[in-house]
Amino acid sequence: MKFEINSNSDIPKYLQLVNAINDALATNVLTNGDALPSVNKVCKDFNLSRDTVFKAYSLLKEYGVIVSVPNKGYYIANETKKVLLVLDTFKAYKEVLYHSFVNNLPKNVIVDVQFHHYKIENYKTILNNSKGKYYKYIVMNFNHNKVAEILSDFDTSNLLLIDWNIHAKEDSNYVFQDFGVSFSNALKEAISNFKKYKRLVFVYPTFTYHPFETVTYFKKFCKESNLDYDVVLDVNDFKVVKNEAYISVSDRVLGNFLEQCKDQNLEPGTDVGFLSYNETPMKKFIYKGISVVSTDFKALGSTAASFVTNDKPLQSYIPTQLILRESL
């Protein structure tokens, strides 16, 4: 088994090792019953810490990919099925989705996770190289005109599209979040909070891949609610002003907001407000708690897992919800 650590990758090293072993299974480099190198050997050969290797092996063991035999070592488990999970990037909320997906699968299902990073050549290579090698394909799409063509070679009964309703067909299997009506309904729940402020500003930086649909529904919501509003597309133009509230799809913008609040001695939730898109495990602990509008990524992951376990057609939307905390 060949394995190369990418120290500059945003994927943790333990997960790179998990992926390498799953990829070796998908390409039949490793098969049922094969022995894995010892923890010490992997540490030595790939310059990894024992904690990193042990965490990867423990995760694979927890998911039923490998078994441990006392005084002998680790082995590939028998009777396994291989599933490909293609995500856009590795972020905190995607990690929630990933672990929920894997934890809701039977122990004999192996998950190989790959990331396309919104690059069509990456996306094309991942999917073209995976044809016929997996039991099911769970794919997160993005806005590119070649995506539909790449997907056309796959049997729709084995393919599940997740997260964003783009490039889906009438007979596609999917688990999506709603970036339009459901997002707008969540905003309506916060109307009394928004009206504490003189203006509501949506910071939608040009570097984001978040669907622009949310901006369209934001404008509609503000007009219907008689709220003064603005949309900032260039983060260089983002200036925190007292008595304004902000919405953003970028955690970088959240960090910028908190820095400006500190510099200007502004109290989030009192002098200014902030609503962040996408819940992460840390947002309830940041400052005094960051309000979020988010789909339930844990539910998205478990629902996607049901497509693998039930082997039935699936078309589902996971609602977008508002979680109010001190920042708004």
Short mmCIF file of C-alpha atoms in Angstrom, two decimals:
data_model
loop_
_atom_site.label_atom_id
_atom_site.label_comp_id
_atom_site.label_asym_id
_atom_site.label_seq_id
_atom_site.Cartn_x
_atom_site.Cartn_y
_atom_site.Cartn_z
CA MET A 1 0.00 0.00 0.00
CA LYS A 2 1.41 3.37 -1.04
CA PHE A 3 0.56 6.35 1.10
CA GLU A 4 1.72 9.94 1.04
CA ILE A 5 0.98 12.52 3.74
CA ASN A 6 0.13 16.00 2.46
CA SER A 7 1.11 18.34 5.29
CA ASN A 8 -0.52 21.29 3.49
CA SER A 9 -3.89 19.57 3.12
CA ASP A 10 -6.92 20.77 5.08
CA ILE A 11 -7.74 17.07 5.69
CA PRO A 12 -6.40 15.89 9.09
CA LYS A 13 -3.55 13.37 8.84
CA TYR A 14 -5.52 10.61 10.56
CA LEU A 15 -8.28 10.98 7.97
CA GLN A 16 -5.72 10.94 5.15
CA LEU A 17 -4.60 7.55 6.45
CA VAL A 18 -8.22 6.35 6.69
CA ASN A 19 -8.79 7.46 3.09
CA ALA A 20 -5.61 5.73 1.91
CA ILE A 21 -6.72 2.40 3.38
CA ASN A 22 -10.25 2.79 2.01
CA ASP A 23 -8.83 3.71 -1.39
CA ALA A 24 -6.60 0.62 -1.30
CA LEU A 25 -9.74 -1.44 -0.67
CA ALA A 26 -11.65 0.28 -3.47
CA THR A 27 -8.85 -0.48 -5.94
CA ASN A 28 -8.31 -4.04 -4.60
CA VAL A 29 -4.78 -3.30 -3.40
CA LEU A 30 -6.12 -4.55 -0.09
CA THR A 31 -8.78 -7.26 0.13
CA ASN A 32 -10.70 -9.11 2.83
CA GLY A 33 -8.44 -10.73 5.41
CA ASP A 34 -5.26 -8.83 4.44
CA ALA A 35 -2.98 -7.75 7.29
CA LEU A 36 -2.26 -4.06 7.81
CA PRO A 37 1.17 -2.72 8.80
CA SER A 38 1.65 -2.37 12.56
CA VAL A 39 1.16 1.00 14.22
CA ASN A 40 4.92 1.28 14.80
CA LYS A 41 5.72 0.50 11.16
CA VAL A 42 3.27 3.10 9.84
CA CYS A 43 4.71 5.66 12.25
CA LYS A 44 8.24 4.94 11.05
CA ASP A 45 7.49 4.65 7.31
CA PHE A 46 5.31 7.78 7.06
CA ASN A 47 6.68 9.93 9.89
CA LEU A 48 3.41 9.97 11.81
CA SER A 49 2.79 10.06 15.55
CA ARG A 50 1.41 6.99 17.31
CA ASP A 51 -1.69 8.99 18.27
CA THR A 52 -2.40 9.79 14.59
CA VAL A 53 -2.04 6.18 13.43
CA PHE A 54 -3.92 4.76 16.42
CA LYS A 55 -6.76 7.25 15.87
CA ALA A 56 -7.04 6.21 12.20
CA TYR A 57 -6.95 2.48 13.03
CA SER A 58 -9.46 2.96 15.87
CA LEU A 59 -11.83 4.81 13.53
CA LEU A 60 -11.54 2.08 10.90
CA LYS A 61 -12.15 -0.54 13.58
CA GLU A 62 -15.17 1.38 14.92
CA TYR A 63 -16.64 1.50 11.40
CA GLY A 64 -16.06 -2.22 10.89
CA VAL A 65 -13.49 -1.81 8.11
CA ILE A 66 -10.75 -3.57 10.07
CA VAL A 67 -10.55 -5.96 13.00
CA SER A 68 -7.81 -6.37 15.58
CA VAL A 69 -6.46 -9.77 16.63
CA PRO A 70 -4.65 -9.81 20.00
CA ASN A 71 -0.88 -10.34 19.64
CA LYS A 72 -1.18 -10.41 15.84
CA GLY A 73 -2.30 -7.02 14.60
CA TYR A 74 -4.94 -5.45 12.37
CA TYR A 75 -6.73 -7.09 9.43
CA ILE A 76 -9.25 -6.07 6.78
CA ALA A 77 -12.71 -7.26 7.86
CA ASN A 78 -14.68 -9.72 5.74
CA GLU A 79 -17.83 -9.19 3.64
CA THR A 80 -17.41 -5.45 3.11
CA LYS A 81 -19.28 -3.05 0.81
CA LYS A 82 -17.57 0.07 -0.48
CA VAL A 83 -19.27 3.47 -0.68
CA LEU A 84 -17.84 6.67 -2.18
CA LEU A 85 -18.64 9.96 -0.45
CA VAL A 86 -17.68 13.03 -2.51
CA LEU A 87 -17.75 16.35 -0.63
CA ASP A 88 -16.74 19.86 -1.67
CA THR A 89 -14.37 20.81 1.17
CA PHE A 90 -13.48 19.63 4.67
CA LYS A 91 -15.03 22.10 7.11
CA ALA A 92 -16.36 21.72 10.63
CA TYR A 93 -19.98 21.23 9.55
CA LYS A 94 -18.93 18.79 6.81
CA GLU A 95 -17.13 16.78 9.48
CA VAL A 96 -20.45 16.56 11.36
CA LEU A 97 -22.10 15.29 8.16
CA TYR A 98 -19.30 12.79 7.54
CA HIS A 99 -19.33 11.25 11.02
CA SER A 100 -23.13 11.10 11.08
CA PHE A 101 -23.11 9.34 7.70
CA VAL A 102 -20.50 6.78 8.71
CA ASN A 103 -21.91 6.17 12.20
CA ASN A 104 -25.31 5.27 10.74
CA LEU A 105 -23.95 2.61 8.37
CA PRO A 106 -23.55 -1.11 9.11
CA LYS A 107 -20.12 -2.23 10.26
CA ASN A 108 -19.38 -3.95 6.94
CA VAL A 109 -19.68 -0.74 4.88
CA ILE A 110 -16.43 1.04 4.00
CA VAL A 111 -16.60 4.76 3.20
CA ASP A 112 -14.00 6.38 0.99
CA VAL A 113 -14.29 10.18 1.24
CA GLN A 114 -12.89 12.47 -1.47
CA PHE A 115 -12.98 16.27 -1.89
CA HIS A 116 -13.38 18.09 -5.21
CA HIS A 117 -12.73 21.64 -3.83
CA TYR A 118 -15.09 23.07 -6.48
CA LYS A 119 -12.61 22.17 -9.23
CA ILE A 120 -14.21 20.39 -12.16
CA GLU A 121 -11.06 18.43 -13.06
CA ASN A 122 -10.89 17.07 -9.50
CA TYR A 123 -14.57 16.21 -9.65
CA LYS A 124 -14.21 14.51 -13.04
CA THR A 125 -11.14 12.51 -12.00
CA ILE A 126 -12.70 11.31 -8.75
CA LEU A 127 -15.91 10.11 -10.38
CA ASN A 128 -14.42 8.71 -13.58
CA ASN A 129 -11.83 6.72 -11.62
CA SER A 130 -14.50 5.35 -9.30
CA LYS A 131 -16.88 3.85 -11.90
CA GLY A 132 -17.84 0.29 -11.06
CA LYS A 133 -15.73 0.20 -7.90
CA TYR A 134 -18.38 1.14 -5.35
CA TYR A 135 -21.71 -0.18 -4.11
CA LYS A 136 -23.16 3.36 -3.78
CA TYR A 137 -22.08 6.88 -4.71
CA ILE A 138 -22.96 9.84 -2.43
CA VAL A 139 -22.06 13.07 -4.22
CA MET A 140 -22.14 16.76 -3.31
CA ASN A 141 -22.43 18.78 -6.53
CA PHE A 142 -21.54 22.35 -7.39
CA ASN A 143 -22.38 24.92 -10.04
CA HIS A 144 -20.51 23.89 -13.20
CA ASN A 145 -21.87 23.09 -16.65
CA LYS A 146 -19.88 19.84 -16.96
CA VAL A 147 -21.23 18.22 -13.79
CA ALA A 148 -24.42 16.84 -15.39
CA GLU A 149 -22.44 15.22 -18.21
CA ILE A 150 -20.08 13.50 -15.76
CA LEU A 151 -23.00 12.18 -13.72
CA SER A 152 -24.84 10.89 -16.80
CA ASP A 153 -22.64 7.76 -16.90
CA PHE A 154 -23.82 6.62 -13.47
CA ASP A 155 -26.83 4.44 -12.68
CA THR A 156 -29.21 6.77 -10.83
CA SER A 157 -30.33 3.91 -8.58
CA ASN A 158 -26.83 3.80 -7.04
CA LEU A 159 -26.27 7.57 -6.95
CA LEU A 160 -27.40 9.98 -4.22
CA LEU A 161 -26.98 13.75 -4.61
CA ILE A 162 -26.65 15.69 -1.36
CA ASP A 163 -26.75 19.25 0.01
CA TRP A 164 -27.59 21.48 -3.00
CA ASN A 165 -30.36 20.98 -5.53
CA ILE A 166 -28.30 21.54 -8.64
CA HIS A 167 -27.91 19.18 -11.63
CA ALA A 168 -30.61 16.92 -10.20
CA LYS A 169 -33.15 15.23 -12.45
CA GLU A 170 -36.74 14.26 -11.76
CA ASP A 171 -35.74 10.65 -11.05
CA SER A 172 -32.57 11.51 -9.08
CA ASN A 173 -32.08 10.29 -5.54
CA TYR A 174 -31.26 13.21 -3.25
CA VAL A 175 -31.04 14.67 0.25
CA PHE A 176 -30.97 18.46 -0.03
CA GLN A 177 -31.15 21.54 2.13
CA ASP A 178 -33.33 24.45 0.97
CA PHE A 179 -31.40 27.67 0.40
CA GLY A 180 -34.56 29.62 -0.52
CA VAL A 181 -37.98 29.34 1.12
CA SER A 182 -36.75 27.42 4.18
CA PHE A 183 -33.99 30.01 4.70
CA SER A 184 -36.53 32.84 4.41
CA ASN A 185 -38.85 31.16 6.92
CA ALA A 186 -35.95 30.92 9.39
CA LEU A 187 -35.30 34.65 8.99
CA LYS A 188 -38.96 35.39 9.76
CA GLU A 189 -38.50 33.72 13.15
CA ALA A 190 -35.83 36.30 13.97
CA ILE A 191 -37.82 39.36 12.88
CA SER A 192 -38.08 40.79 16.42
CA ASN A 193 -34.32 40.45 16.83
CA PHE A 194 -33.61 42.15 13.50
CA LYS A 195 -35.89 45.08 14.37
CA LYS A 196 -33.63 45.97 17.31
CA TYR A 197 -31.25 47.37 14.69
CA LYS A 198 -31.52 50.15 12.12
CA ARG A 199 -30.26 48.10 9.17
CA LEU A 200 -29.71 44.46 8.19
CA VAL A 201 -26.65 43.70 6.03
CA PHE A 202 -25.94 40.46 4.15
CA VAL A 203 -22.18 39.99 3.71
CA TYR A 204 -21.84 37.66 0.72
CA PRO A 205 -18.14 37.61 -0.27
CA THR A 206 -17.21 36.90 -3.86
CA PHE A 207 -14.97 33.99 -2.81
CA THR A 208 -17.88 31.95 -1.44
CA TYR A 209 -19.50 29.03 -3.28
CA HIS A 210 -22.68 29.34 -1.24
CA PRO A 211 -25.77 29.50 -3.52
CA PHE A 212 -26.67 33.09 -4.40
CA GLU A 213 -30.30 32.06 -3.99
CA THR A 214 -30.02 33.01 -0.31
CA VAL A 215 -29.26 36.62 -1.23
CA THR A 216 -32.32 36.75 -3.48
CA TYR A 217 -34.55 35.47 -0.68
CA PHE A 218 -32.85 37.78 1.82
CA LYS A 219 -33.80 40.82 -0.27
CA LYS A 220 -37.36 39.57 -0.64
CA PHE A 221 -37.63 38.99 3.11
CA CYS A 222 -36.35 42.50 3.92
CA LYS A 223 -38.75 44.18 1.49
CA GLU A 224 -41.74 42.23 2.83
CA SER A 225 -40.69 43.01 6.42
CA ASN A 226 -40.00 46.72 5.76
CA LEU A 227 -36.41 46.36 6.90
CA ASP A 228 -33.66 48.67 5.69
CA TYR A 229 -31.01 46.40 4.16
CA ASP A 230 -27.84 46.19 2.13
CA VAL A 231 -25.70 43.49 0.48
CA VAL A 232 -21.89 43.64 0.71
CA LEU A 233 -20.02 41.60 -1.91
CA ASP A 234 -16.48 42.85 -1.29
CA VAL A 235 -15.18 41.98 2.20
CA ASN A 236 -12.90 45.02 1.99
CA ASP A 237 -16.06 47.12 2.16
CA PHE A 238 -17.31 45.35 5.29
CA LYS A 239 -17.30 47.83 8.16
CA VAL A 240 -19.11 47.10 11.42
CA VAL A 241 -21.39 49.99 12.36
CA LYS A 242 -23.29 50.43 15.61
CA ASN A 243 -27.01 49.58 15.42
CA GLU A 244 -26.59 47.29 12.40
CA ALA A 245 -27.04 43.53 12.21
CA TYR A 246 -25.15 41.26 9.83
CA ILE A 247 -25.73 37.92 8.15
CA SER A 248 -22.89 36.02 6.49
CA VAL A 249 -22.20 32.64 4.92
CA SER A 250 -18.47 32.92 5.69
CA ASP A 251 -16.76 32.14 9.00
CA ARG A 252 -13.93 34.41 7.91
CA VAL A 253 -16.41 37.28 7.94
CA LEU A 254 -17.54 36.20 11.44
CA GLY A 255 -13.94 36.44 12.63
CA ASN A 256 -13.61 39.87 11.02
CA PHE A 257 -16.84 40.98 12.69
CA LEU A 258 -15.64 39.96 16.17
CA GLU A 259 -12.28 41.69 15.64
CA GLN A 260 -13.99 44.93 14.62
CA CYS A 261 -16.35 44.69 17.60
CA LYS A 262 -13.37 44.35 19.92
CA ASP A 263 -11.56 47.30 18.31
CA GLN A 264 -14.65 49.53 18.55
CA ASN A 265 -15.79 48.27 21.96
CA LEU A 266 -19.13 47.13 20.50
CA GLU A 267 -21.17 44.45 22.27
CA PRO A 268 -22.59 41.75 19.92
CA GLY A 269 -26.27 41.26 20.58
CA THR A 270 -26.64 44.75 22.02
CA ASP A 271 -24.79 47.33 19.92
CA VAL A 272 -24.58 45.16 16.80
CA GLY A 273 -25.94 41.78 15.73
CA PHE A 274 -24.68 38.77 13.82
CA LEU A 275 -26.34 35.72 12.28
CA SER A 276 -23.98 33.09 10.89
CA TYR A 277 -24.80 30.48 8.23
CA ASN A 278 -24.07 26.79 9.01
CA GLU A 279 -23.93 25.45 12.54
CA THR A 280 -20.60 24.08 13.79
CA PRO A 281 -19.82 22.46 17.15
CA MET A 282 -17.90 25.56 18.30
CA LYS A 283 -20.36 28.38 17.48
CA LYS A 284 -22.33 27.97 20.69
CA PHE A 285 -19.08 28.57 22.60
CA ILE A 286 -17.65 31.48 20.53
CA TYR A 287 -17.93 34.76 22.43
CA LYS A 288 -21.27 34.34 24.28
CA GLY A 289 -22.77 32.20 21.53
CA ILE A 290 -23.22 32.88 17.81
CA SER A 291 -26.74 32.77 16.38
CA VAL A 292 -26.97 30.53 13.33
CA VAL A 293 -29.29 29.66 10.49
CA SER A 294 -28.46 26.16 9.36
CA THR A 295 -29.64 22.85 8.09
CA ASP A 296 -29.13 19.87 10.39
CA PHE A 297 -25.95 18.29 9.02
CA LYS A 298 -26.26 15.38 11.41
CA ALA A 299 -29.72 14.61 9.99
CA LEU A 300 -28.41 15.11 6.45
CA GLY A 301 -25.69 12.54 7.10
CA SER A 302 -27.98 9.97 8.72
CA THR A 303 -30.59 10.35 5.97
CA ALA A 304 -27.93 9.85 3.32
CA ALA A 305 -26.83 6.70 5.18
CA SER A 306 -30.38 5.35 4.95
CA PHE A 307 -30.01 5.35 1.15
CA VAL A 308 -27.17 2.87 1.55
CA THR A 309 -28.82 0.68 4.18
CA ASN A 310 -32.37 0.58 2.81
CA ASP A 311 -31.43 0.28 -0.87
CA LYS A 312 -34.60 2.19 -1.86
CA PRO A 313 -35.21 5.42 -3.83
CA LEU A 314 -34.84 8.54 -1.70
CA GLN A 315 -35.92 12.15 -2.25
CA SER A 316 -35.77 14.28 0.88
CA TYR A 317 -35.23 17.85 2.08
CA ILE A 318 -33.66 18.61 5.46
CA PRO A 319 -35.21 21.81 6.92
CA THR A 320 -33.21 24.95 7.61
CA GLN A 321 -33.59 26.12 11.19
CA LEU A 322 -32.82 29.17 13.30
CA ILE A 323 -30.79 28.84 16.50
CA LEU A 324 -30.83 32.09 18.48
CA ARG A 325 -27.93 32.89 20.78
CA GLU A 326 -26.46 36.05 22.32
CA SER A 327 -24.95 37.48 19.10
CA LEU A 328 -28.35 38.61 17.79
#
